[in-house]
CSV table of C-alpha atoms in Angstrom, one decimal:
chain,number,residue,atom,x,y,z
A,1,MET,CA,-133.7,-148.7,-33.5
A,2,LYS,CA,-131.0,-146.8,-35.3
A,3,ALA,CA,-128.7,-146.9,-32.3
A,4,LEU,CA,-129.3,-150.7,-32.0
A,5,SER,CA,-128.3,-151.2,-35.6
A,6,ILE,CA,-125.1,-149.2,-35.2
A,7,GLY,CA,-124.3,-151.2,-32.1
A,8,SER,CA,-124.9,-154.5,-33.8
A,9,PHE,CA,-122.7,-153.4,-36.8
A,10,ASP,CA,-119.9,-152.4,-34.4
A,11,SER,CA,-120.2,-155.8,-32.6
A,12,PHE,CA,-120.1,-157.6,-35.9
A,13,TRP,CA,-116.8,-155.9,-36.9
A,14,LYS,CA,-115.2,-156.5,-33.5
A,15,ALA,CA,-116.1,-160.2,-33.7
A,16,SER,CA,-114.8,-160.3,-37.3
A,17,LEU,CA,-111.5,-158.7,-36.3
A,18,LEU,CA,-111.2,-161.2,-33.4
A,19,CYS,CA,-111.9,-164.2,-35.7
A,20,THR,CA,-109.4,-162.8,-38.3
A,21,GLY,CA,-106.7,-162.4,-35.6
A,22,ALA,CA,-107.4,-165.9,-34.3
A,23,VAL,CA,-107.1,-167.4,-37.8
A,24,ALA,CA,-104.0,-165.3,-38.6
A,25,TRP,CA,-102.2,-166.6,-35.5
A,26,ALA,CA,-103.5,-170.2,-35.8
A,27,LEU,CA,-101.2,-171.0,-38.7
A,28,PRO,CA,-97.9,-169.8,-37.2
A,29,THR,CA,-98.8,-171.4,-33.9
A,30,TRP,CA,-99.5,-174.6,-35.7
A,31,ASN,CA,-96.2,-174.4,-37.6
A,32,VAL,CA,-94.2,-173.7,-34.4
A,33,VAL,CA,-95.9,-176.3,-32.2
A,34,VAL,CA,-96.3,-179.1,-34.8
A,35,ASN,CA,-93.0,-178.0,-36.5
A,36,PRO,CA,-93.4,-180.4,-39.5
A,37,TYR,CA,-90.2,-179.2,-41.2
A,38,GLN,CA,-88.2,-179.0,-37.9
A,39,ILE,CA,-87.0,-175.5,-38.8
A,40,PHE,CA,-88.1,-174.0,-35.5
A,41,SER,CA,-86.6,-174.7,-32.0
A,42,ASP,CA,-88.0,-177.8,-30.3
A,43,LYS,CA,-88.5,-175.8,-27.1
A,44,HIS,CA,-92.2,-175.2,-27.9
A,45,SER,CA,-92.6,-178.2,-30.4
A,46,ILE,CA,-94.1,-181.6,-30.0
A,47,GLY,CA,-92.2,-184.9,-30.5
A,48,ALA,CA,-88.6,-185.9,-30.7
A,49,ARG,CA,-86.3,-183.7,-32.7
A,50,TYR,CA,-85.6,-184.5,-36.3
A,51,THR,CA,-88.1,-187.4,-36.5
A,52,SER,CA,-90.5,-185.8,-38.9
A,53,SER,CA,-90.7,-187.4,-42.3
A,54,THR,CA,-90.7,-183.9,-43.7
A,55,THR,CA,-87.6,-182.7,-41.9
A,56,ASN,CA,-85.9,-180.2,-44.1
A,57,GLU,CA,-82.4,-181.6,-44.2
A,58,ARG,CA,-81.3,-179.1,-46.9
A,59,TYR,CA,-81.7,-176.3,-44.4
A,60,LEU,CA,-80.8,-178.0,-41.2
A,61,LYS,CA,-77.6,-179.7,-42.2
A,62,VAL,CA,-76.2,-176.5,-43.6
A,63,GLU,CA,-77.3,-174.5,-40.5
A,64,HIS,CA,-75.6,-177.1,-38.3
A,65,LEU,CA,-72.3,-177.1,-40.3
A,66,VAL,CA,-72.1,-173.3,-40.5
A,67,ARG,CA,-73.0,-172.8,-36.8
A,68,ASP,CA,-70.4,-175.5,-35.8
A,69,ALA,CA,-67.7,-173.9,-38.0
A,70,ARG,CA,-68.3,-170.5,-36.5
A,71,GLU,CA,-68.4,-171.7,-32.9
A,72,ARG,CA,-65.2,-173.7,-33.2
A,73,SER,CA,-63.3,-171.0,-35.1
A,74,PRO,CA,-60.2,-169.9,-33.2
A,75,LEU,CA,-61.2,-166.3,-34.0
A,76,ALA,CA,-64.8,-166.7,-32.7
A,77,SER,CA,-65.7,-164.6,-29.6
A,78,GLY,CA,-64.5,-166.4,-26.5
A,79,ASN,CA,-62.2,-168.7,-28.3
A,80,ILE,CA,-59.3,-166.3,-29.0
A,81,VAL,CA,-57.5,-166.8,-25.7
A,82,SER,CA,-57.9,-170.6,-25.8
A,83,ALA,CA,-56.6,-170.6,-29.3
A,84,ILE,CA,-53.5,-168.7,-28.3
A,85,ASN,CA,-52.8,-171.0,-25.3
A,86,GLU,CA,-53.5,-174.2,-27.3
A,87,SER,CA,-50.5,-176.3,-28.2
A,88,PRO,CA,-49.9,-177.0,-32.0
A,89,ASP,CA,-51.0,-180.7,-31.4
A,90,GLU,CA,-54.2,-179.6,-29.6
A,91,HIS,CA,-55.0,-177.0,-32.2
A,92,GLN,CA,-54.5,-179.5,-35.0
A,93,LYS,CA,-56.7,-182.1,-33.2
A,94,SER,CA,-59.5,-179.5,-32.6
A,95,LYS,CA,-59.4,-178.5,-36.3
A,96,HIS,CA,-59.9,-182.1,-37.4
A,97,GLU,CA,-63.0,-182.4,-35.2
A,98,LEU,CA,-64.8,-180.4,-37.9
A,99,PRO,CA,-65.8,-182.3,-41.0
A,100,ASN,CA,-63.6,-181.6,-44.1
A,101,ALA,CA,-65.3,-184.1,-46.4
A,102,PHE,CA,-68.9,-184.7,-47.5
A,103,ILE,CA,-71.1,-187.5,-48.8
A,104,VAL,CA,-73.4,-185.9,-51.4
A,105,GLY,CA,-76.2,-187.1,-53.7
A,106,SER,CA,-79.8,-188.2,-53.2
A,107,SER,CA,-81.5,-190.2,-50.5
A,108,ILE,CA,-79.7,-193.3,-51.7
A,109,MET,CA,-76.5,-191.8,-50.3
A,110,GLY,CA,-78.3,-190.4,-47.2
A,111,MET,CA,-78.1,-193.6,-45.2
A,112,ILE,CA,-74.3,-194.1,-45.6
A,113,GLU,CA,-72.4,-193.9,-42.3
A,114,PRO,CA,-69.5,-191.4,-42.6
A,115,SER,CA,-67.2,-193.7,-40.5
A,116,LEU,CA,-67.3,-196.2,-43.4
A,117,LEU,CA,-65.6,-193.7,-45.7
A,118,GLU,CA,-63.2,-192.4,-43.0
A,119,ALA,CA,-61.9,-196.0,-42.6
A,120,ARG,CA,-61.4,-196.3,-46.4
A,121,LEU,CA,-60.0,-192.7,-46.9
A,122,PRO,CA,-57.7,-192.0,-44.0
A,123,GLY,CA,-57.3,-188.4,-42.9
A,124,THR,CA,-60.8,-187.5,-43.7
A,125,ARG,CA,-63.7,-186.5,-41.5
A,126,PHE,CA,-67.0,-187.0,-43.4
A,127,TYR,CA,-70.4,-185.6,-42.8
A,128,ASN,CA,-73.4,-186.9,-44.8
A,129,LEU,CA,-74.7,-184.0,-46.8
A,130,ALA,CA,-77.0,-186.0,-49.1
A,131,PHE,CA,-80.5,-184.7,-49.7
A,132,LEU,CA,-83.7,-186.4,-50.6
A,133,ALA,CA,-84.2,-186.0,-54.4
A,134,ALA,CA,-81.1,-183.9,-54.6
A,135,LYS,CA,-80.3,-182.3,-58.0
A,136,PRO,CA,-76.7,-181.3,-59.1
A,137,ASP,CA,-77.5,-177.6,-59.0
A,138,GLU,CA,-78.7,-177.9,-55.3
A,139,ILE,CA,-75.5,-179.7,-54.4
A,140,LEU,CA,-73.3,-177.1,-56.1
A,141,ALA,CA,-75.2,-174.2,-54.5
A,142,THR,CA,-74.9,-175.8,-51.1
A,143,LEU,CA,-71.2,-176.5,-51.4
A,144,LYS,CA,-70.5,-173.0,-52.6
A,145,GLY,CA,-72.4,-171.5,-49.7
A,146,LEU,CA,-70.5,-173.7,-47.2
A,147,LYS,CA,-67.2,-172.7,-48.7
A,148,HIS,CA,-68.1,-169.0,-48.5
A,149,GLU,CA,-68.9,-169.5,-44.8
A,150,GLY,CA,-65.5,-171.0,-44.1
A,151,VAL,CA,-66.4,-174.7,-44.1
A,152,ALA,CA,-63.4,-176.7,-45.4
A,153,ILE,CA,-64.2,-179.0,-48.3
A,154,SER,CA,-61.3,-181.4,-49.1
A,155,ASN,CA,-63.2,-184.5,-50.4
A,156,ILE,CA,-66.6,-185.5,-51.6
A,157,VAL,CA,-68.0,-188.8,-52.5
A,158,TYR,CA,-71.0,-188.8,-54.9
A,159,GLY,CA,-72.9,-191.9,-55.7
A,160,LEU,CA,-74.8,-191.4,-59.0
A,161,GLU,CA,-78.1,-192.8,-60.3
A,162,PRO,CA,-80.1,-192.0,-63.4
A,163,ILE,CA,-83.2,-191.2,-61.4
A,164,ALA,CA,-81.8,-187.8,-60.4
A,165,PHE,CA,-81.5,-186.9,-64.1
A,166,THR,CA,-85.1,-187.9,-65.0
A,167,ASP,CA,-87.2,-186.9,-61.9
A,168,ILE,CA,-89.8,-184.4,-62.9
A,169,LYS,CA,-91.7,-184.3,-59.5
A,170,SER,CA,-92.1,-180.9,-57.9
A,171,TYR,CA,-91.4,-180.6,-54.1
A,172,GLY,CA,-92.7,-178.5,-51.3
A,173,PRO,CA,-91.5,-176.6,-48.2
A,174,ALA,CA,-89.4,-179.5,-46.9
A,175,TYR,CA,-87.0,-179.0,-49.8
A,176,GLN,CA,-86.2,-175.3,-49.4
A,177,LEU,CA,-82.5,-174.7,-49.6
A,178,HIS,CA,-80.6,-172.8,-46.8
A,179,PRO,CA,-80.3,-169.1,-47.4
A,180,ILE,CA,-76.6,-169.3,-48.0
A,181,ALA,CA,-77.2,-171.6,-50.9
A,182,ASP,CA,-79.9,-169.7,-52.7
A,183,GLU,CA,-78.8,-166.2,-51.5
A,184,SER,CA,-82.0,-165.4,-49.9
A,185,SER,CA,-82.7,-163.7,-46.6
A,186,LYS,CA,-82.8,-166.0,-43.6
A,187,GLN,CA,-85.5,-163.8,-42.0
A,188,LYS,CA,-87.6,-164.1,-45.1
A,189,VAL,CA,-87.2,-167.9,-45.2
A,190,LEU,CA,-88.2,-168.3,-41.5
A,191,PHE,CA,-91.2,-166.0,-42.1
A,192,ASN,CA,-92.3,-168.1,-45.0
A,193,TYR,CA,-92.1,-171.2,-42.8
A,194,LEU,CA,-94.0,-169.5,-40.1
A,195,PHE,CA,-96.9,-169.0,-42.5
A,196,ALA,CA,-96.3,-172.1,-44.7
A,197,SER,CA,-99.4,-174.1,-45.7
A,198,SER,CA,-98.5,-177.3,-43.9
A,199,LEU,CA,-101.8,-179.0,-43.0
A,200,SER,CA,-101.0,-182.4,-44.6
A,201,ASP,CA,-97.4,-182.4,-43.5
A,202,GLY,CA,-98.4,-181.3,-40.0
A,203,PHE,CA,-101.0,-184.1,-39.7
A,204,SER,CA,-98.3,-186.6,-40.8
A,205,ARG,CA,-96.1,-185.3,-38.0
A,206,LEU,CA,-99.0,-185.5,-35.5
A,207,VAL,CA,-99.6,-189.2,-36.4
A,208,THR,CA,-95.9,-189.9,-35.9
A,209,VAL,CA,-95.9,-188.3,-32.5
A,210,LEU,CA,-99.0,-190.0,-31.3
A,211,ARG,CA,-97.7,-193.4,-32.4
A,212,GLY,CA,-94.5,-192.8,-30.4
A,213,GLU,CA,-92.4,-194.7,-33.0
A,214,PRO,CA,-90.9,-192.5,-35.7
A,215,SER,CA,-90.6,-193.9,-39.2
A,216,VAL,CA,-87.4,-192.0,-39.9
A,217,ARG,CA,-84.7,-190.3,-37.8
A,218,TYR,CA,-82.2,-187.6,-39.1
A,219,ASP,CA,-78.9,-187.4,-37.3
A,220,ILE,CA,-78.5,-183.7,-38.2
A,221,GLU,CA,-76.2,-182.7,-35.4
A,222,GLY,CA,-74.1,-185.9,-35.6
A,223,THR,CA,-73.2,-187.8,-38.7
A,224,GLY,CA,-75.8,-186.2,-41.0
A,225,ARG,CA,-77.2,-189.6,-42.1
A,226,TYR,CA,-80.8,-190.8,-41.6
A,227,TYR,CA,-82.3,-194.0,-40.4
A,228,LEU,CA,-85.4,-195.8,-41.6
A,229,ASP,CA,-86.5,-197.0,-38.2
A,230,ARG,CA,-90.0,-198.3,-39.2
A,231,TYR,CA,-88.5,-200.4,-42.0
A,232,ASP,CA,-85.8,-201.8,-39.7
A,233,ARG,CA,-88.4,-202.7,-37.1
A,234,GLU,CA,-90.6,-204.5,-39.7
A,235,ILE,CA,-87.5,-206.3,-41.1
A,236,LYS,CA,-86.5,-207.4,-37.6
A,237,LYS,CA,-90.0,-208.7,-36.8
A,238,ASP,CA,-90.6,-210.6,-40.1
A,239,HIS,CA,-88.3,-209.9,-43.1
A,240,GLU,CA,-90.3,-212.1,-45.4
A,241,ALA,CA,-93.6,-210.3,-44.6
A,242,PHE,CA,-91.7,-207.0,-45.2
A,243,ILE,CA,-90.6,-208.2,-48.6
A,244,ARG,CA,-94.1,-209.3,-49.6
A,245,LYS,CA,-95.4,-205.8,-48.7
A,246,GLN,CA,-92.6,-203.8,-50.4
A,247,PHE,CA,-92.0,-205.9,-53.5
A,248,PRO,CA,-95.2,-207.2,-55.1
A,249,ILE,CA,-95.0,-210.3,-57.2
A,250,ASN,CA,-95.1,-209.6,-61.0
A,251,PRO,CA,-95.4,-205.8,-60.6
A,252,LYS,CA,-96.6,-203.7,-63.5
A,253,PRO,CA,-93.5,-202.7,-65.6
A,254,SER,CA,-92.6,-199.1,-65.5
A,255,MET,CA,-90.9,-196.9,-68.1
A,256,ALA,CA,-88.4,-194.2,-67.0
A,257,THR,CA,-89.2,-190.6,-68.2
A,258,PRO,CA,-86.8,-188.9,-70.7
A,259,TRP,CA,-83.6,-187.3,-69.6
A,260,ILE,CA,-83.8,-183.7,-68.3
A,261,GLU,CA,-80.9,-182.3,-70.3
A,262,ASN,CA,-80.2,-179.3,-68.1
A,263,ARG,CA,-79.4,-181.6,-65.2
A,264,PHE,CA,-76.4,-182.8,-67.1
A,265,SER,CA,-75.3,-179.2,-67.7
A,266,GLU,CA,-75.7,-178.5,-64.0
A,267,PHE,CA,-73.7,-181.6,-63.1
A,268,LYS,CA,-70.9,-180.4,-65.4
A,269,ASP,CA,-70.9,-177.1,-63.6
A,270,LEU,CA,-70.5,-178.9,-60.3
A,271,VAL,CA,-67.6,-181.0,-61.6
A,272,LEU,CA,-65.8,-177.9,-62.9
A,273,TRP,CA,-66.3,-176.1,-59.6
A,274,LEU,CA,-64.9,-179.0,-57.6
A,275,LYS,CA,-61.8,-179.1,-59.9
A,276,GLN,CA,-61.3,-175.3,-59.6
A,277,GLU,CA,-61.5,-175.7,-55.8
A,278,LYS,CA,-59.1,-178.6,-55.9
A,279,VAL,CA,-61.6,-180.9,-54.1
A,280,ASP,CA,-60.8,-184.6,-54.3
A,281,ALA,CA,-64.1,-185.8,-55.8
A,282,ARG,CA,-64.9,-189.4,-56.3
A,283,PHE,CA,-67.9,-190.5,-58.3
A,284,TYR,CA,-69.5,-193.9,-58.9
A,285,LEU,CA,-72.7,-195.4,-60.1
A,286,ASN,CA,-75.0,-196.7,-57.3
A,287,PRO,CA,-76.6,-200.1,-57.2
A,288,LEU,CA,-80.1,-200.3,-58.7
A,289,HIS,CA,-82.9,-202.7,-58.0
A,290,PRO,CA,-83.8,-204.8,-61.1
A,291,TYR,CA,-87.2,-203.1,-61.3
A,292,VAL,CA,-85.6,-199.7,-61.7
A,293,ALA,CA,-82.8,-201.0,-64.0
A,294,ASN,CA,-85.5,-202.5,-66.3
A,295,ALA,CA,-87.4,-199.2,-66.3
A,296,TYR,CA,-84.3,-197.5,-67.9
A,297,ARG,CA,-83.3,-200.5,-70.1
A,298,GLU,CA,-79.8,-201.5,-70.9
A,299,ASP,CA,-79.2,-198.9,-73.6
A,300,ARG,CA,-80.1,-196.0,-71.4
A,301,LEU,CA,-78.0,-197.3,-68.5
A,302,ASN,CA,-75.1,-197.6,-70.9
A,303,GLU,CA,-75.7,-194.1,-72.1
A,304,PHE,CA,-75.9,-192.8,-68.5
A,305,LYS,CA,-72.5,-194.4,-67.7
A,306,GLN,CA,-70.9,-193.0,-70.8
A,307,ARG,CA,-72.2,-189.5,-70.1
A,308,MET,CA,-71.1,-189.6,-66.4
A,309,THR,CA,-67.7,-190.9,-67.4
A,310,GLU,CA,-67.2,-188.0,-69.9
A,311,LEU,CA,-68.5,-185.4,-67.5
A,312,THR,CA,-66.6,-186.5,-64.4
A,313,GLY,CA,-63.4,-187.1,-66.4
A,314,GLN,CA,-63.1,-190.3,-64.3
A,315,ALA,CA,-62.1,-192.9,-66.9
A,316,ASN,CA,-62.3,-195.7,-64.3
A,317,LEU,CA,-65.7,-194.7,-63.1
A,318,SER,CA,-67.0,-197.7,-61.0
A,319,ASP,CA,-70.3,-199.1,-62.2
A,320,CYS,CA,-72.0,-200.8,-59.2
A,321,THR,CA,-75.4,-200.8,-60.9
A,322,ARG,CA,-75.7,-204.6,-60.7
A,323,LEU,CA,-73.7,-205.1,-57.5
A,324,LEU,CA,-76.7,-206.2,-55.4
A,325,ILE,CA,-78.6,-208.1,-58.0
A,326,ASN,CA,-78.8,-211.8,-57.2
A,327,GLU,CA,-81.4,-214.4,-56.0
A,328,ASP,CA,-81.7,-212.5,-52.6
A,329,VAL,CA,-82.0,-209.1,-54.2
A,330,ASN,CA,-85.2,-208.1,-52.3
A,331,LYS,CA,-83.5,-208.8,-49.0
A,332,ARG,CA,-80.9,-206.2,-49.9
A,333,PHE,CA,-83.2,-203.3,-50.6
A,334,TYR,CA,-85.7,-201.4,-48.5
A,335,ASP,CA,-87.8,-200.5,-51.6
A,336,TYR,CA,-87.2,-200.3,-55.3
A,337,LYS,CA,-85.0,-197.2,-54.9
A,338,HIS,CA,-83.0,-197.6,-51.7
A,339,PHE,CA,-80.6,-200.4,-50.8
A,340,ARG,CA,-80.4,-201.3,-47.1
A,341,ASP,CA,-77.8,-199.5,-45.0
A,342,VAL,CA,-76.2,-202.8,-44.1
A,343,GLU,CA,-75.1,-203.1,-47.7
A,344,ALA,CA,-73.3,-199.7,-47.6
A,345,GLY,CA,-69.8,-201.1,-46.9
A,346,LYS,CA,-69.9,-203.4,-49.9
A,347,VAL,CA,-71.3,-200.6,-52.1
A,348,LEU,CA,-68.4,-198.2,-51.0
A,349,ASP,CA,-65.8,-200.9,-51.7
A,350,CYS,CA,-67.2,-201.2,-55.2
A,351,GLY,CA,-67.6,-197.5,-55.7
A,352,LEU,CA,-64.1,-196.6,-54.5
A,353,GLY,CA,-62.6,-199.5,-56.5
A,354,ILE,CA,-61.6,-201.6,-53.5
A,355,ILE,CA,-63.4,-204.5,-55.1
A,356,GLY,CA,-64.2,-205.0,-58.7
A,357,SER,CA,-67.3,-203.4,-60.3
A,358,SER,CA,-69.2,-204.5,-63.3
């Protein structure tokens, strides 16, 4: 009987260790295969690349830019001989293939096509470096990291909106900065993603894959911008039905939260760094939907414009806040926060002073 008890006890611990090992490996396997943040290679992952709604653009855009800069550097391994044999014209042309200018800001800026700015600012090659819910300190840390890694930064265009200076929401793993921006270890960041608690984000990714039609696409390795495919499909099918779904009649009024004062200090730090680095920085105020504009009220919008004018030192700061407000305003927005990408050209003309602003 005693021998039987010892044997049972031994079997229990073996089974426990086996279960513990299975559970321990279940989470990293899930994160690699489902890959909700798109951090890991798509070799062992499901679905099309960069079509997860939780794609970490903060990490992936920087990773792409740094890798691209290193691979195309004339001093990179394997490129030294070709760089020596290259004619001056060919060398200059290859240099300009790398972006030297960046679109920054929040998701409102994220849908802007870089070619629209390149046409308006000759001699630039833009990449869309905007992040969902981006804050000034994240933009500064990212630009500093890129500069340190040898990425040229000659121009930036930053469309501003008051939401970034009042947003108190906290965000999860999809918003982790790249290690060169927060000076952390890349190995540690990847390890954290391997064991990240990602059940809800993972199921969201699974639903997207099973449907076969992504709601969003990130052009990480191209322009940097993203596309709201589901919204565009719904608009193409029935724009009026889309409007009824996105913009309820007589919605309950909202009131914007108070200013987060340290965001203005962080924005000032960003402006000062850009000036120190002699970056040609252009700022403007983005269009707002009337619902959002009403949430801030006229006095707060005027205060925001005044503070941005003072902090940027841009006396002729273009105010495009009311640019898209007319009788068809809901046709010009995807939702209360984001104007449609087809309006981007008009917005940039206003923001860059090519047409008048209010």
